[in-house]
Amino acid sequence: MALSCLTFTSDDSSDKIREREFTIGDLPGVLWSPAAGAERSALVLLAHGGGLHKKAPAMWGRAHRLVTGAGFHAAVIDAPGHGDRPRTAHDEREIAAMYAARDAGEPEAPIIVRYNAHLAERAVPEYRALLDALQQLPDIGPEGPVGFWGLNMGTAIGVPFVAGEPRIAAAVFGLHWPDRLAEDARRIAIPVEFDMQWDDEYIDREAGLALFDAFASPDKSLHVNTGRHQDLPRFEADSAVRFFARHLGQPAVSPA
Amino acid sequence: MALSCLTFTSDDSSDKIREREFTIGDLPGVLWSPAAGAERSALVLLAHGGGLHKKAPAMWGRAHRLVTGAGFHAAVIDAPGHGDRPRTAHDEREIAAMYAARDAGEPEAPIIVRYNAHLAERAVPEYRALLDALQQLPDIGPEGPVGFWGLNMGTAIGVPFVAGEPRIAAAVFGLHWPDRLAEDARRIAIPVEFDMQWDDEYIDREAGLALFDAFASPDKSLHVNTGRHQDLPRFEADSAVRFFARHLGQPAVSPA
């Protein structure tokens, strides 16, 4: 990615949150920031789950908590083949293979793991370009601490990204298989909070625990909750914001 | 336990917390309450760890968070053979056996598990009497929701107590082996938050996960952190208070 220049394409503020859509070359993204704040504050990069996009409800919900709960900036881009970005022939083949497996009652996991690893190869340099561009903004700057928060496919992208990115100081991951990720996880030693679902119908317990175990971080926390893959409780989003507030150096305000 | 009458033996208030020591028959305890509040609020029963006592720093720390963070009452009694209570000949023999195992480099766990089960048999009716007595106080009352919070030996006492006590609506447990407890845990279906340490030098991972898994609760959360048995991070105490606030019906105020 030779792209480094960020162009804002919209700028809207509610009473608490400023939302700016942007492009970096062909890459579409959103930056959420405190509406009032002119002073610099920490940044958390988000990555969305498979089949979703940069403005999916989970992204907006996390950004809202990060901005109003801790005064952070939060930014996200569409993953390759997702949201406003075109699908390649490879994307179409893999998505067709996933649906075919589902229709045949066969396990989708091997296809998801393989396809997510492919998407991560494309997305990691894009996240690096995103961070380069955001750090040029005066209200973020090059020195502030930066967090990363991605579950599901966001973990598949985030683990290789964070493993090679010394600017990331703390990360929230979870809800993914260890295959293809454990090796990179062993290179990650920053604080990590990791979510898993005890009754996940796709990812078995041993697989979830194995990925948590792989992180080299001396300071890591695992949060397991009952329920299926999609049932991650909303209070885990509040917990993630407190985690970032502890590690990125800003006190969380009370969740209203 | 035919004892039901609670006698206060001291009454001290700081600007935020009222601390009253009491006895129920021979049973010594402490009740911490909001200094200002005359209205009723929810109660959390605490149980201390092995070798400690009702006013150990962890008890006071948890009570402080419960009172100032959520406006709860918090109460604890000395466990049998602990604090201000005499040891029996049986207590002395088991404690000697633990030290002998430690000195010989042999595992203490089987002795701790066995001794904790014995202490729980004595403590469970005492906790029932404690709850009976506290619910007669006008600022607690018989109807309010009640929580239980005990780790280590506090879990060994709490699991059989809660399994037979329909008045407990939510519980925080952790840091214990499943032996002797899993059967009672399978009778517990209230919300549970469970703490374990990923590098516990006494309780291996499979044992900790097995006890968490045993609870029948449809709503349960496991919090695992890196570090040894004694290294449970303090933020888990804040998490427990938020857990009780979610389930006992009072909003947590911001931890200052």
Coordinates of C-alpha atoms in Angstrom, one line a residue, chain A:
Chain A
M1 CA 0.0 0.0 0.0
A2 CA 1.6 3.2 -1.1
L3 CA -1.6 5.0 -0.1
S4 CA -1.1 7.3 2.8
C5 CA -3.4 10.3 2.3
L6 CA -6.8 10.3 4.0
T7 CA -9.7 12.3 2.5
F8 CA -12.7 13.1 4.6
T9 CA -16.0 12.6 2.6
S10 CA -18.5 13.5 5.4
D11 CA -18.6 15.2 8.8
D12 CA -21.5 14.8 11.1
S13 CA -21.8 15.5 14.8
S14 CA -24.4 14.5 17.3
D15 CA -24.2 16.1 20.7
K16 CA -21.5 13.7 21.8
I17 CA -20.0 12.0 18.8
R18 CA -18.4 13.3 15.6
E19 CA -18.6 10.9 12.7
R20 CA -16.4 11.4 9.7
E21 CA -16.4 9.0 6.7
F22 CA -13.1 9.0 4.7
T23 CA -11.2 7.3 2.0
I24 CA -7.6 6.3 1.8
G25 CA -7.2 5.7 -1.9
D26 CA -9.9 3.2 -2.6
L27 CA -10.3 2.2 1.0
P28 CA -13.5 3.4 2.7
G29 CA -13.6 4.0 6.4
V30 CA -15.2 5.8 9.3
L31 CA -13.6 7.8 12.2
W32 CA -15.6 8.4 15.3
S33 CA -14.3 11.1 17.8
P34 CA -15.5 13.1 20.8
A35 CA -17.6 15.9 19.5
A36 CA -16.2 18.5 21.9
G37 CA -12.6 17.5 22.2
A38 CA -9.9 19.3 20.3
E39 CA -7.1 17.8 22.5
R40 CA -5.4 14.6 21.4
S41 CA -6.7 11.3 22.7
A42 CA -5.9 7.7 22.2
L43 CA -7.1 5.7 19.1
V44 CA -8.6 2.3 18.9
L45 CA -8.8 0.5 15.5
L46 CA -11.8 -1.7 15.0
A47 CA -12.2 -4.6 12.5
H48 CA -15.6 -6.0 11.7
G49 CA -16.8 -9.6 11.4
G50 CA -17.3 -11.7 8.3
G51 CA -20.1 -10.7 6.0
L52 CA -20.5 -7.3 7.8
H53 CA -19.2 -3.8 7.1
K54 CA -17.7 -0.7 8.7
K55 CA -21.0 0.7 9.9
A56 CA -22.5 -2.5 11.2
P57 CA -24.3 -2.0 14.5
A58 CA -21.5 -3.7 16.5
M59 CA -19.0 -1.3 15.1
W60 CA -21.1 1.7 15.9
G61 CA -21.9 0.3 19.3
R62 CA -18.2 -0.2 20.1
A63 CA -17.2 3.2 18.8
H64 CA -20.0 4.8 20.8
R65 CA -18.7 3.3 24.0
L66 CA -15.1 4.1 23.2
V67 CA -15.9 7.8 22.4
T68 CA -18.5 8.5 25.1
G69 CA -17.1 6.1 27.7
A70 CA -13.4 6.9 27.5
G71 CA -12.9 9.9 25.2
F72 CA -11.1 7.8 22.5
H73 CA -11.1 7.9 18.8
A74 CA -12.3 4.8 17.0
A75 CA -11.8 4.0 13.3
V76 CA -12.7 1.1 11.0
I77 CA -12.4 0.3 7.4
D78 CA -14.4 -2.1 5.2
A79 CA -12.5 -5.4 5.0
P80 CA -11.6 -6.7 1.5
G81 CA -14.7 -7.8 -0.4
H82 CA -17.0 -6.3 2.3
G83 CA -19.2 -3.3 2.6
D84 CA -18.6 -0.8 -0.2
R85 CA -15.7 -2.8 -1.6
P86 CA -15.9 -5.1 -4.7
R87 CA -15.6 -8.8 -4.4
T88 CA -12.9 -10.5 -6.4
A89 CA -13.5 -13.8 -8.3
H90 CA -11.7 -15.5 -5.4
D91 CA -14.1 -13.9 -2.9
E92 CA -17.1 -15.1 -4.9
R93 CA -15.7 -18.7 -5.0
E94 CA -15.0 -18.9 -1.3
I95 CA -18.4 -17.4 -0.4
A96 CA -20.1 -19.9 -2.7
A97 CA -18.1 -22.7 -1.1
M98 CA -19.2 -21.6 2.4
Y99 CA -22.9 -21.6 1.3
A100 CA -22.5 -25.0 -0.4
A101 CA -21.0 -26.5 2.8
R102 CA -23.8 -25.0 4.9
D103 CA -26.5 -26.3 2.5
A104 CA -24.8 -29.8 2.4
G105 CA -24.7 -29.8 6.3
E106 CA -20.9 -30.0 6.1
P107 CA -18.6 -28.0 8.4
E108 CA -18.0 -24.5 7.3
A109 CA -15.1 -23.9 9.6
P110 CA -12.3 -25.1 7.3
I111 CA -13.5 -22.8 4.6
I112 CA -13.9 -19.8 6.9
V113 CA -10.5 -20.3 8.4
R114 CA -8.9 -20.5 5.0
Y115 CA -10.8 -17.6 3.6
N116 CA -10.2 -15.4 6.6
A117 CA -6.5 -16.1 6.3
H118 CA -6.6 -14.9 2.7
L119 CA -8.6 -11.8 3.6
A120 CA -6.1 -11.0 6.4
E121 CA -3.2 -11.1 3.9
R122 CA -5.0 -8.4 2.0
A123 CA -6.2 -6.4 5.0
V124 CA -3.0 -6.3 7.1
P125 CA -1.2 -3.7 4.8
E126 CA -4.5 -1.8 4.7
Y127 CA -4.6 -1.5 8.5
R128 CA -1.0 -0.3 8.4
A129 CA -1.9 2.3 5.9
L130 CA -5.0 3.3 8.0
L131 CA -2.8 3.8 11.0
D132 CA -0.2 5.7 9.1
A133 CA -2.9 8.1 7.8
L134 CA -4.7 8.5 11.0
Q135 CA -1.5 9.4 12.9
Q136 CA -1.1 12.3 10.5
L137 CA -4.3 13.9 11.8
P138 CA -3.6 16.7 14.4
D139 CA -6.2 15.3 16.9
I140 CA -4.6 11.9 16.9
G141 CA -0.9 12.4 16.2
P142 CA 2.0 10.0 15.9
E143 CA 2.7 9.3 19.5
G144 CA -0.5 8.4 21.2
P145 CA -1.1 4.8 22.3
V146 CA -3.2 2.8 19.9
G147 CA -5.5 -0.2 20.6
F148 CA -7.0 -2.8 18.3
W149 CA -10.4 -4.5 18.7
G150 CA -11.6 -7.2 16.4
L151 CA -13.6 -10.4 16.9
N152 CA -14.5 -13.2 14.5
M153 CA -12.9 -12.2 11.2
G154 CA -11.6 -9.1 13.0
T155 CA -9.4 -11.4 15.0
A156 CA -8.2 -13.2 11.9
I157 CA -7.1 -9.8 10.5
G158 CA -6.0 -8.4 13.8
V159 CA -3.7 -11.1 15.0
P160 CA -1.3 -11.0 12.1
F161 CA -1.6 -7.2 12.0
V162 CA -0.8 -6.7 15.7
A163 CA 2.0 -9.3 15.6
G164 CA 3.9 -7.1 13.1
E165 CA 2.8 -3.7 14.4
P166 CA 4.7 -2.2 17.3
R167 CA 2.4 0.8 17.6
I168 CA -0.4 -1.3 19.0
A169 CA -0.3 -1.3 22.8
A170 CA -3.4 -3.4 23.7
A171 CA -5.8 -5.6 21.9
V172 CA -9.2 -7.3 22.3
F173 CA -9.6 -10.5 20.3
G174 CA -11.9 -13.5 20.3
L175 CA -14.3 -15.9 18.7
H176 CA -11.9 -17.6 16.3
W177 CA -10.1 -20.8 15.7
P178 CA -6.4 -21.1 16.5
D179 CA -5.5 -22.6 13.1
R180 CA -3.4 -20.1 11.0
L181 CA -3.4 -17.6 14.0
A182 CA -1.5 -19.4 16.8
E183 CA 1.9 -18.8 15.3
D184 CA 1.3 -15.0 15.1
A185 CA -0.3 -15.0 18.5
R186 CA 2.9 -16.3 20.0
R187 CA 4.6 -13.2 18.8
I188 CA 2.1 -10.9 20.6
A189 CA 3.2 -9.8 24.1
I190 CA 1.0 -6.8 24.7
P191 CA -2.0 -6.9 27.0
V192 CA -4.8 -8.9 25.5
E193 CA -8.5 -9.4 26.4
F194 CA -10.0 -12.5 24.7
D195 CA -13.7 -13.4 24.4
M196 CA -15.1 -16.8 23.8
Q197 CA -18.5 -18.4 24.0
W198 CA -18.8 -21.6 26.1
D199 CA -21.5 -23.1 23.8
D200 CA -20.1 -21.9 20.5
E201 CA -21.6 -24.1 17.8
Y202 CA -18.7 -23.4 15.4
I203 CA -15.6 -23.1 17.5
D204 CA -15.1 -25.8 20.2
R205 CA -13.8 -25.0 23.6
E206 CA -10.4 -26.6 23.1
A207 CA -9.9 -24.5 20.0
G208 CA -10.9 -21.2 21.7
L209 CA -8.7 -22.0 24.7
A210 CA -5.8 -22.9 22.5
L211 CA -5.8 -19.5 20.8
F212 CA -6.0 -17.7 24.1
D213 CA -3.2 -19.8 25.4
A214 CA -1.0 -19.0 22.4
F215 CA -0.6 -15.3 23.1
A216 CA 2.8 -14.6 24.7
S217 CA 1.3 -11.7 26.7
P218 CA 2.3 -11.8 30.4
D219 CA -0.9 -9.8 31.0
K220 CA -3.9 -11.4 29.3
S221 CA -7.5 -12.1 30.3
L222 CA -10.0 -14.6 29.0
H223 CA -13.7 -13.9 29.3
V224 CA -15.9 -16.9 28.7
N225 CA -19.7 -16.6 28.7
T226 CA -22.5 -19.2 28.2
G227 CA -24.3 -19.0 25.0
R228 CA -23.8 -19.7 21.3
H229 CA -21.4 -18.0 18.8
Q230 CA -23.6 -14.9 18.3
D231 CA -24.6 -14.5 22.0
L232 CA -21.6 -12.6 23.2
P233 CA -23.1 -10.4 26.0
R234 CA -23.1 -6.6 25.5
F235 CA -21.4 -6.1 28.8
E236 CA -18.2 -7.5 27.2
A237 CA -18.1 -4.4 25.1
D238 CA -18.1 -2.3 28.3
S239 CA -15.4 -4.6 29.6
A240 CA -13.3 -4.0 26.5
V241 CA -13.6 -0.2 26.9
R242 CA -12.4 -0.5 30.5
F243 CA -9.5 -2.7 29.3
F244 CA -8.4 -0.1 26.8
A245 CA -8.9 2.7 29.4
R246 CA -6.5 0.7 31.7
H247 CA -3.9 0.2 29.1
L248 CA -4.1 3.2 26.9
G249 CA -3.8 5.6 29.8
Q250 CA -7.2 7.3 29.9
P251 CA -9.7 6.8 32.7
A252 CA -13.0 5.4 31.7
V253 CA -15.9 7.5 32.7
S254 CA -19.0 5.8 34.1
P255 CA -21.1 3.9 31.5
A256 CA -24.3 5.9 31.7

